[in-house]
Each structure stands twice: as C-alpha cells, then as structure tokens.
Amino acid sequence: MNKIKLQVAALALAAGWFTTGLAAHAQKMDLQKVLAAMDASSAKFKDVQANVTVDLYTAVVQAHEIQTGTTALRRVGKGLEMAIHLKTDDGQPAEKFVLYKNGNLYYYQPAVKQETIFSAGANRSQWDAMLATGFGATSQELNDAWTVTFQGMEKIDGIETAKLDLVPKQQNVRDNYVSHLTIWVDLNRDISLKQVMYMPSSGDSKTMTYSGIRYNTRLPGSLFELHVARGTHVQKR
C-alpha cells in the first residue's frame, strides 16, 4: 500500500513558436524547450478525466496483471484532487477506489469493506507535486521532486509527446518506492498519455496508459467524493 502513496508556471515559450506545431520542431526540442512548453500549458490546466489501463509486472515470475478503470484529476487552488476507480482485474470485476483530497489518501475496497486512510501531514506539498507529475505540473514542481532527463519526442496514438525520465531526488523514495518514472507528455495540454513506474531492486514495474481523455471540462465535485458502505472497517496510517 505504501506504493499507492506515490501513485500519490511562467509563459516562457514564445506563443508564435508554440502555435506553429510541435511535430515540425520535434528534432529541435531539448529539455529547456520541453519544460517551457509544459509551463505554457500548465497555466491553462484545470482538470482531466480519462480511461486508464494499469499493467502490473512482477519480474520474479515474469507475470502481468491488468487492471482497468477511470481516473480524474483537478487543480483546487494551489493543491489538487485525484480520483481513481479501478473496475476490473485481469478481466474480472474487482472494484477499488483511490481518492486524494485535502492532503489525505483514501483506499477503499468495497468487496471486503475495507478503507485505509493515509495522511500527508506536513508533506502535503510534496504529495501534491508528485501526484501532479505529468498532469498540469510546472517545470518547478518537476524539478523540485525529480532529476529530469529528456529522452526525445515519440508518438503515442498519433500524438507527439515528450518522453521524460524522472529520478526522485529523495534517497528514501528511490530506495523504497520508485527508482525512476518515465512519462510521455502531450505538451499541448501538459498531460501524460503513458507513465511507467520502476520499482527499486525487484525489477517490478507499473505501466499506466490513458485514453478517452477529457480535458478542461469543469469536472463535477461528485467525482471527488467517496461513498463508503456502512459497516466498512476504517484504519488510519
């Protein structure tokens, strides 16, 4: 469950250059231009909703577990709210809910009537920054939490994206949660179309791909509410 915690700017780019189309300039992109483009789009980012497919790879048995569902994220003031509703696990119904709101992360499993609540406490700004990675994050938020490497432009579903590899700056995060994270960012919207999280030592990974993206649609607050059944066992950590 600790891994779930992890699943827990200025307009520096000249508008004329940006609107000429990223594809035509792909060969000229470098890290500073990518970050400037992200900042320009981040200033316009309000919310995003998408279908999500999660591929959990366990290296020791070379096995994949596929989960599918939906996700939503929105900026609220200087913070954010995030909701994930996983509906299937390897093709079988298996509901799970993850909600991040007001500095708390809620993990709810209706089938077993179990809810676990994690509090960010004094680390809320760090949690916000990490959860926003690839979804409206500014260059400063990225650089505060990660060492960023630009690995070129790639197309995902016909959309030109910037491939960035991110290494956590905090040693305890690198040692215990994620050794590095690779994201493919649509620079026009500052949202990820794909993310791969690499776990330390084990060789395990988690790949998340996003489709059916709805961008800046003024998502209703009801998407960021958790309705827990009576009789659910709640534990706080």
PDB file of C-alpha atoms in Angstrom:
ATOM      1  CA  MET A   1       0.000   0.000   0.000  1.00  0.00           C
ATOM      2  CA  ASN A   2       2.933   2.357   0.523  1.00  0.00           C
ATOM      3  CA  LYS A   3       3.307   2.349  -3.260  1.00  0.00           C
ATOM      4  CA  ILE A   4      -0.133   3.936  -3.533  1.00  0.00           C
ATOM      5  CA  LYS A   5       1.166   6.991  -1.714  1.00  0.00           C
ATOM      6  CA  LEU A   6       3.319   7.560  -4.658  1.00  0.00           C
ATOM      7  CA  GLN A   7       0.628   6.904  -7.024  1.00  0.00           C
ATOM      8  CA  VAL A   8       0.067   9.631  -4.542  1.00  0.00           C
ATOM      9  CA  ALA A   9       4.406  28.266 -14.443  1.00  0.00           C
ATOM     10  CA  ALA A  10       5.582  31.243 -16.313  1.00  0.00           C
ATOM     11  CA  LEU A  11       4.827  31.503 -20.045  1.00  0.00           C
ATOM     12  CA  ALA A  12       8.470  31.130 -21.042  1.00  0.00           C
ATOM     13  CA  LEU A  13       7.769  29.853 -24.535  1.00  0.00           C
ATOM     14  CA  ALA A  14       7.024  32.415 -27.239  1.00  0.00           C
ATOM     15  CA  ALA A  15       3.414  31.915 -28.339  1.00  0.00           C
ATOM     16  CA  GLY A  16       4.257  32.280 -32.011  1.00  0.00           C
ATOM     17  CA  TRP A  17       6.754  29.405 -31.908  1.00  0.00           C
ATOM     18  CA  PHE A  18       4.429  27.174 -29.875  1.00  0.00           C
ATOM     19  CA  THR A  19       1.462  27.504 -32.203  1.00  0.00           C
ATOM     20  CA  THR A  20       3.448  26.545 -35.298  1.00  0.00           C
ATOM     21  CA  GLY A  21       3.131  22.900 -34.193  1.00  0.00           C
ATOM     22  CA  LEU A  22       5.309  20.720 -32.020  1.00  0.00           C
ATOM     23  CA  ALA A  23       5.737  17.972 -34.606  1.00  0.00           C
ATOM     24  CA  ALA A  24       7.579  20.232 -37.007  1.00  0.00           C
ATOM     25  CA  HIS A  25      10.019  21.188 -34.256  1.00  0.00           C
ATOM     26  CA  ALA A  26      10.452  17.756 -32.687  1.00  0.00           C
ATOM     27  CA  GLN A  27      14.034  17.393 -33.906  1.00  0.00           C
ATOM     28  CA  LYS A  28      14.899  20.773 -32.349  1.00  0.00           C
ATOM     29  CA  MET A  29      13.435  20.083 -28.905  1.00  0.00           C
ATOM     30  CA  ASP A  30      15.638  19.976 -25.839  1.00  0.00           C
ATOM     31  CA  LEU A  31      14.845  19.797 -22.122  1.00  0.00           C
ATOM     32  CA  GLN A  32      14.530  23.545 -21.638  1.00  0.00           C
ATOM     33  CA  LYS A  33      12.109  23.898 -24.551  1.00  0.00           C
ATOM     34  CA  VAL A  34      10.071  20.940 -23.293  1.00  0.00           C
ATOM     35  CA  LEU A  35       9.820  22.423 -19.806  1.00  0.00           C
ATOM     36  CA  ALA A  36       8.892  25.822 -21.227  1.00  0.00           C
ATOM     37  CA  ALA A  37       6.129  24.224 -23.292  1.00  0.00           C
ATOM     38  CA  MET A  38       4.856  22.399 -20.199  1.00  0.00           C
ATOM     39  CA  ASP A  39       4.789  25.676 -18.284  1.00  0.00           C
ATOM     40  CA  ALA A  40       2.781  27.354 -21.030  1.00  0.00           C
ATOM     41  CA  SER A  41       0.194  24.550 -20.989  1.00  0.00           C
ATOM     42  CA  SER A  42       0.243  24.193 -17.201  1.00  0.00           C
ATOM     43  CA  ALA A  43      -1.016  27.760 -16.885  1.00  0.00           C
ATOM     44  CA  LYS A  44      -4.193  26.650 -18.693  1.00  0.00           C
ATOM     45  CA  PHE A  45      -4.633  23.269 -16.989  1.00  0.00           C
ATOM     46  CA  LYS A  46      -7.753  22.889 -14.832  1.00  0.00           C
ATOM     47  CA  ASP A  47      -8.746  19.231 -14.904  1.00  0.00           C
ATOM     48  CA  VAL A  48      -8.523  15.960 -16.807  1.00  0.00           C
ATOM     49  CA  GLN A  49     -10.560  12.760 -16.901  1.00  0.00           C
ATOM     50  CA  ALA A  50      -9.591   9.552 -18.727  1.00  0.00           C
ATOM     51  CA  ASN A  51      -9.865   5.824 -19.009  1.00  0.00           C
ATOM     52  CA  VAL A  52      -6.831   4.100 -17.521  1.00  0.00           C
ATOM     53  CA  THR A  53      -5.217   0.715 -18.042  1.00  0.00           C
ATOM     54  CA  VAL A  54      -2.704  -0.408 -15.426  1.00  0.00           C
ATOM     55  CA  ASP A  55      -0.197  -3.168 -16.225  1.00  0.00           C
ATOM     56  CA  LEU A  56       1.454  -4.515 -13.066  1.00  0.00           C
ATOM     57  CA  TYR A  57       4.545  -6.508 -13.990  1.00  0.00           C
ATOM     58  CA  THR A  58       6.124  -8.878 -11.451  1.00  0.00           C
ATOM     59  CA  ALA A  59       9.662  -9.675 -12.580  1.00  0.00           C
ATOM     60  CA  VAL A  60      10.341 -12.763 -10.454  1.00  0.00           C
ATOM     61  CA  VAL A  61       7.522 -14.705 -12.155  1.00  0.00           C
ATOM     62  CA  GLN A  62       7.503 -12.631 -15.377  1.00  0.00           C
ATOM     63  CA  ALA A  63       3.760 -12.098 -14.988  1.00  0.00           C
ATOM     64  CA  HIS A  64       1.436  -9.247 -15.915  1.00  0.00           C
ATOM     65  CA  GLU A  65      -1.725  -8.264 -14.055  1.00  0.00           C
ATOM     66  CA  ILE A  66      -4.004  -5.917 -15.992  1.00  0.00           C
ATOM     67  CA  GLN A  67      -6.413  -3.541 -14.245  1.00  0.00           C
ATOM     68  CA  THR A  68      -8.792  -1.132 -15.988  1.00  0.00           C
ATOM     69  CA  GLY A  69     -10.878   1.792 -14.830  1.00  0.00           C
ATOM     70  CA  THR A  70     -11.147   5.578 -14.898  1.00  0.00           C
ATOM     71  CA  THR A  71      -9.242   8.448 -13.352  1.00  0.00           C
ATOM     72  CA  ALA A  72      -9.837  12.145 -12.795  1.00  0.00           C
ATOM     73  CA  LEU A  73      -7.643  14.961 -11.505  1.00  0.00           C
ATOM     74  CA  ARG A  74      -8.280  18.652 -10.971  1.00  0.00           C
ATOM     75  CA  ARG A  75      -6.480  21.658  -9.577  1.00  0.00           C
ATOM     76  CA  VAL A  76      -8.109  23.183  -6.496  1.00  0.00           C
ATOM     77  CA  GLY A  77      -6.402  26.427  -5.540  1.00  0.00           C
ATOM     78  CA  LYS A  78      -2.740  25.601  -5.056  1.00  0.00           C
ATOM     79  CA  GLY A  79      -3.476  21.925  -4.397  1.00  0.00           C
ATOM     80  CA  LEU A  80      -5.159  19.115  -6.269  1.00  0.00           C
ATOM     81  CA  GLU A  81      -7.716  16.341  -6.005  1.00  0.00           C
ATOM     82  CA  MET A  82      -7.358  12.962  -7.671  1.00  0.00           C
ATOM     83  CA  ALA A  83      -9.748  10.019  -8.014  1.00  0.00           C
ATOM     84  CA  ILE A  84      -9.135   6.551  -9.457  1.00  0.00           C
ATOM     85  CA  HIS A  85     -11.863   3.940  -9.877  1.00  0.00           C
ATOM     86  CA  LEU A  86     -10.465   0.555 -10.903  1.00  0.00           C
ATOM     87  CA  LYS A  87     -13.250  -1.683 -12.148  1.00  0.00           C
ATOM     88  CA  THR A  88     -11.624  -4.895 -13.392  1.00  0.00           C
ATOM     89  CA  ASP A  89      -8.614  -7.018 -12.505  1.00  0.00           C
ATOM     90  CA  ASP A  90      -7.450  -9.405 -15.258  1.00  0.00           C
ATOM     91  CA  GLY A  91     -10.858  -9.124 -16.862  1.00  0.00           C
ATOM     92  CA  GLN A  92     -12.808  -9.877 -13.691  1.00  0.00           C
ATOM     93  CA  PRO A  93     -14.936  -7.327 -11.767  1.00  0.00           C
ATOM     94  CA  ALA A  94     -12.850  -6.013  -8.864  1.00  0.00           C
ATOM     95  CA  GLU A  95     -13.743  -2.529  -7.677  1.00  0.00           C
ATOM     96  CA  LYS A  96     -11.152  -0.409  -5.933  1.00  0.00           C
ATOM     97  CA  PHE A  97     -11.256   3.309  -5.234  1.00  0.00           C
ATOM     98  CA  VAL A  98      -8.375   5.693  -4.581  1.00  0.00           C
ATOM     99  CA  LEU A  99      -9.137   9.286  -3.634  1.00  0.00           C
ATOM    100  CA  TYR A 100      -6.645  12.025  -2.786  1.00  0.00           C
ATOM    101  CA  LYS A 101      -8.231  15.115  -1.268  1.00  0.00           C
ATOM    102  CA  ASN A 102      -7.278  17.731   1.341  1.00  0.00           C
ATOM    103  CA  GLY A 103      -3.938  16.055   1.988  1.00  0.00           C
ATOM    104  CA  ASN A 104      -5.449  12.626   2.677  1.00  0.00           C
ATOM    105  CA  LEU A 105      -5.234   9.490   0.529  1.00  0.00           C
ATOM    106  CA  TYR A 106      -8.190   7.100   0.811  1.00  0.00           C
ATOM    107  CA  TYR A 107      -8.006   3.496  -0.441  1.00  0.00           C
ATOM    108  CA  TYR A 108     -11.361   1.720  -0.437  1.00  0.00           C
ATOM    109  CA  GLN A 109     -12.128  -1.919  -1.317  1.00  0.00           C
ATOM    110  CA  PRO A 110     -15.922  -2.392  -1.296  1.00  0.00           C
ATOM    111  CA  ALA A 111     -15.814  -6.186  -1.679  1.00  0.00           C
ATOM    112  CA  VAL A 112     -14.048  -6.637   1.651  1.00  0.00           C
ATOM    113  CA  LYS A 113     -15.472  -3.482   3.276  1.00  0.00           C
ATOM    114  CA  GLN A 114     -12.020  -2.124   3.989  1.00  0.00           C
ATOM    115  CA  GLU A 115     -10.870   1.525   3.838  1.00  0.00           C
ATOM    116  CA  THR A 116      -7.354   2.719   4.623  1.00  0.00           C
ATOM    117  CA  ILE A 117      -6.631   6.426   5.086  1.00  0.00           C
ATOM    118  CA  PHE A 118      -3.154   7.913   4.780  1.00  0.00           C
ATOM    119  CA  SER A 119      -2.394  11.484   5.862  1.00  0.00           C
ATOM    120  CA  ALA A 120       0.237  13.561   4.097  1.00  0.00           C
ATOM    121  CA  GLY A 121       0.590  15.789   7.145  1.00  0.00           C
ATOM    122  CA  ALA A 122       3.494  18.192   6.780  1.00  0.00           C
ATOM    123  CA  ASN A 123       4.417  16.540   3.463  1.00  0.00           C
ATOM    124  CA  ARG A 124       1.259  17.644   1.658  1.00  0.00           C
ATOM    125  CA  SER A 125       3.020  19.932  -0.821  1.00  0.00           C
ATOM    126  CA  GLN A 126       5.384  17.099  -1.727  1.00  0.00           C
ATOM    127  CA  TRP A 127       2.480  14.678  -2.225  1.00  0.00           C
ATOM    128  CA  ASP A 128       0.648  17.229  -4.368  1.00  0.00           C
ATOM    129  CA  ALA A 129       3.706  17.750  -6.549  1.00  0.00           C
ATOM    130  CA  MET A 130       4.341  14.028  -7.044  1.00  0.00           C
ATOM    131  CA  LEU A 131       0.706  13.185  -7.805  1.00  0.00           C
ATOM    132  CA  ALA A 132       0.515  16.071 -10.293  1.00  0.00           C
ATOM    133  CA  THR A 133       3.558  14.775 -12.184  1.00  0.00           C
ATOM    134  CA  GLY A 134       2.546  14.591 -15.816  1.00  0.00           C
ATOM    135  CA  PHE A 135      -0.829  16.235 -15.208  1.00  0.00           C
ATOM    136  CA  GLY A 136      -0.520  20.007 -15.209  1.00  0.00           C
ATOM    137  CA  ALA A 137       2.752  20.059 -13.278  1.00  0.00           C
ATOM    138  CA  THR A 138       5.011  23.059 -13.790  1.00  0.00           C
ATOM    139  CA  SER A 139       8.714  22.788 -14.502  1.00  0.00           C
ATOM    140  CA  GLN A 140       9.433  23.969 -10.962  1.00  0.00           C
ATOM    141  CA  GLU A 141       7.238  21.232  -9.475  1.00  0.00           C
ATOM    142  CA  LEU A 142       9.056  18.657 -11.591  1.00  0.00           C
ATOM    143  CA  ASN A 143      12.500  19.969 -10.730  1.00  0.00           C
ATOM    144  CA  ASP A 144      11.680  20.190  -7.018  1.00  0.00           C
ATOM    145  CA  ALA A 145      10.844  16.472  -6.828  1.00  0.00           C
ATOM    146  CA  TRP A 146      12.794  14.866  -9.677  1.00  0.00           C
ATOM    147  CA  THR A 147      16.010  14.909 -11.655  1.00  0.00           C
ATOM    148  CA  VAL A 148      14.621  15.249 -15.176  1.00  0.00           C
ATOM    149  CA  THR A 149      16.125  13.843 -18.397  1.00  0.00           C
ATOM    150  CA  PHE A 150      14.653  14.461 -21.858  1.00  0.00           C
ATOM    151  CA  GLN A 151      14.719  11.286 -23.981  1.00  0.00           C
ATOM    152  CA  GLY A 152      13.293  12.628 -27.230  1.00  0.00           C
ATOM    153  CA  MET A 153       9.918  13.012 -28.915  1.00  0.00           C
ATOM    154  CA  GLU A 154       7.686   9.970 -29.525  1.00  0.00           C
ATOM    155  CA  LYS A 155       4.184   9.481 -30.879  1.00  0.00           C
ATOM    156  CA  ILE A 156       1.515   7.879 -28.688  1.00  0.00           C
ATOM    157  CA  ASP A 157      -1.725   7.126 -30.550  1.00  0.00           C
ATOM    158  CA  GLY A 158      -0.690   9.601 -33.242  1.00  0.00           C
ATOM    159  CA  ILE A 159       0.049  12.402 -30.760  1.00  0.00           C
ATOM    160  CA  GLU A 160       3.558  13.834 -30.495  1.00  0.00           C
ATOM    161  CA  THR A 161       4.798  13.534 -26.908  1.00  0.00           C
ATOM    162  CA  ALA A 162       7.954  14.405 -24.991  1.00  0.00           C
ATOM    163  CA  LYS A 163       9.486  11.392 -23.246  1.00  0.00           C
ATOM    164  CA  LEU A 164      10.910  12.346 -19.853  1.00  0.00           C
ATOM    165  CA  ASP A 165      12.707  10.134 -17.364  1.00  0.00           C
ATOM    166  CA  LEU A 166      12.361  11.255 -13.755  1.00  0.00           C
ATOM    167  CA  VAL A 167      14.545  10.127 -10.849  1.00  0.00           C
ATOM    168  CA  PRO A 168      13.334  11.009  -7.335  1.00  0.00           C
ATOM    169  CA  LYS A 169      15.617  13.450  -5.572  1.00  0.00           C
ATOM    170  CA  GLN A 170      14.862  11.973  -2.158  1.00  0.00           C
ATOM    171  CA  GLN A 171      17.007   8.941  -1.330  1.00  0.00           C
ATOM    172  CA  ASN A 172      14.311   7.196   0.719  1.00  0.00           C
ATOM    173  CA  VAL A 173      11.890   7.422  -2.224  1.00  0.00           C
ATOM    174  CA  ARG A 174      14.483   5.921  -4.606  1.00  0.00           C
ATOM    175  CA  ASP A 175      15.316   3.149  -2.152  1.00  0.00           C
ATOM    176  CA  ASN A 176      11.812   2.169  -1.074  1.00  0.00           C
ATOM    177  CA  TYR A 177       9.179   3.247  -3.593  1.00  0.00           C
ATOM    178  CA  VAL A 178      10.283   4.085  -7.122  1.00  0.00           C
ATOM    179  CA  SER A 179      13.744   4.102  -8.684  1.00  0.00           C
ATOM    180  CA  HIS A 180      12.587   6.191 -11.632  1.00  0.00           C
ATOM    181  CA  LEU A 181       9.466   7.172 -13.554  1.00  0.00           C
ATOM    182  CA  THR A 182       9.162   7.586 -17.326  1.00  0.00           C
ATOM    183  CA  ILE A 183       6.350   9.757 -18.693  1.00  0.00           C
ATOM    184  CA  TRP A 184       5.177  10.625 -22.213  1.00  0.00           C
ATOM    185  CA  VAL A 185       3.702  14.137 -22.119  1.00  0.00           C
ATOM    186  CA  ASP A 186       1.385  15.792 -24.633  1.00  0.00           C
ATOM    187  CA  LEU A 187       2.914  19.265 -24.453  1.00  0.00           C
ATOM    188  CA  ASN A 188      -0.156  20.998 -25.882  1.00  0.00           C
ATOM    189  CA  ARG A 189      -2.144  20.020 -22.765  1.00  0.00           C
ATOM    190  CA  ASP A 190       0.612  19.145 -20.252  1.00  0.00           C
ATOM    191  CA  ILE A 191      -0.880  15.705 -19.623  1.00  0.00           C
ATOM    192  CA  SER A 192       0.649  12.231 -19.729  1.00  0.00           C
ATOM    193  CA  LEU A 193      -0.578   9.682 -22.231  1.00  0.00           C
ATOM    194  CA  LYS A 194       1.597   6.997 -20.646  1.00  0.00           C
ATOM    195  CA  GLN A 195       3.644   6.511 -17.477  1.00  0.00           C
ATOM    196  CA  VAL A 196       5.946   3.682 -16.374  1.00  0.00           C
ATOM    197  CA  MET A 197       6.957   3.424 -12.724  1.00  0.00           C
ATOM    198  CA  TYR A 198      10.016   1.267 -11.992  1.00  0.00           C
ATOM    199  CA  MET A 199      10.247  -0.261  -8.520  1.00  0.00           C
ATOM    200  CA  PRO A 200      13.643  -0.366  -6.780  1.00  0.00           C
ATOM    201  CA  SER A 201      15.673  -3.603  -6.794  1.00  0.00           C
ATOM    202  CA  SER A 202      12.875  -6.031  -7.676  1.00  0.00           C
ATOM    203  CA  GLY A 203      12.614  -5.243 -11.383  1.00  0.00           C
ATOM    204  CA  ASP A 204       8.843  -4.852 -10.999  1.00  0.00           C
ATOM    205  CA  SER A 205       7.091  -2.067 -12.862  1.00  0.00           C
ATOM    206  CA  LYS A 206       3.702  -0.421 -13.249  1.00  0.00           C
ATOM    207  CA  THR A 207       2.637   0.899 -16.671  1.00  0.00           C
ATOM    208  CA  MET A 208      -0.338   3.261 -16.898  1.00  0.00           C
ATOM    209  CA  THR A 209      -1.833   4.229 -20.253  1.00  0.00           C
ATOM    210  CA  TYR A 210      -4.574   6.813 -20.668  1.00  0.00           C
ATOM    211  CA  SER A 211      -7.262   7.019 -23.351  1.00  0.00           C
ATOM    212  CA  GLY A 212     -10.579   8.764 -23.984  1.00  0.00           C
ATOM    213  CA  ILE A 213      -9.110  11.899 -22.438  1.00  0.00           C
ATOM    214  CA  ARG A 214     -11.468  14.741 -21.482  1.00  0.00           C
ATOM    215  CA  TYR A 215      -9.527  17.944 -20.850  1.00  0.00           C
ATOM    216  CA  ASN A 216     -10.675  21.097 -19.029  1.00  0.00           C
ATOM    217  CA  THR A 217     -14.351  20.098 -18.915  1.00  0.00           C
ATOM    218  CA  ARG A 218     -15.126  21.557 -15.452  1.00  0.00           C
ATOM    219  CA  LEU A 219     -15.404  18.214 -13.712  1.00  0.00           C
ATOM    220  CA  PRO A 220     -18.150  17.974 -11.071  1.00  0.00           C
ATOM    221  CA  GLY A 221     -17.173  17.744  -7.421  1.00  0.00           C
ATOM    222  CA  SER A 222     -19.093  14.473  -7.155  1.00  0.00           C
ATOM    223  CA  LEU A 223     -16.225  12.731  -8.963  1.00  0.00           C
ATOM    224  CA  PHE A 224     -14.020  13.507  -5.988  1.00  0.00           C
ATOM    225  CA  GLU A 225     -16.265  12.067  -3.290  1.00  0.00           C
ATOM    226  CA  LEU A 226     -16.060   8.617  -1.756  1.00  0.00           C
ATOM    227  CA  HIS A 227     -19.240   6.815  -0.738  1.00  0.00           C
ATOM    228  CA  VAL A 228     -18.290   4.159   1.789  1.00  0.00           C
ATOM    229  CA  ALA A 229     -20.788   1.450   2.723  1.00  0.00           C
ATOM    230  CA  ARG A 230     -21.963   1.124   6.301  1.00  0.00           C
ATOM    231  CA  GLY A 231     -20.039  -1.471   8.241  1.00  0.00           C
ATOM    232  CA  THR A 232     -16.752  -0.722   6.410  1.00  0.00           C
ATOM    233  CA  HIS A 233     -13.666  -1.192   8.592  1.00  0.00           C
ATOM    234  CA  VAL A 234     -11.595   2.013   8.546  1.00  0.00           C
ATOM    235  CA  GLN A 235      -7.964   2.207   9.548  1.00  0.00           C
ATOM    236  CA  LYS A 236      -5.699   5.248   9.561  1.00  0.00           C
ATOM    237  CA  ARG A 237      -1.966   5.275   8.927  1.00  0.00           C
TER     238      ARG A 237
END
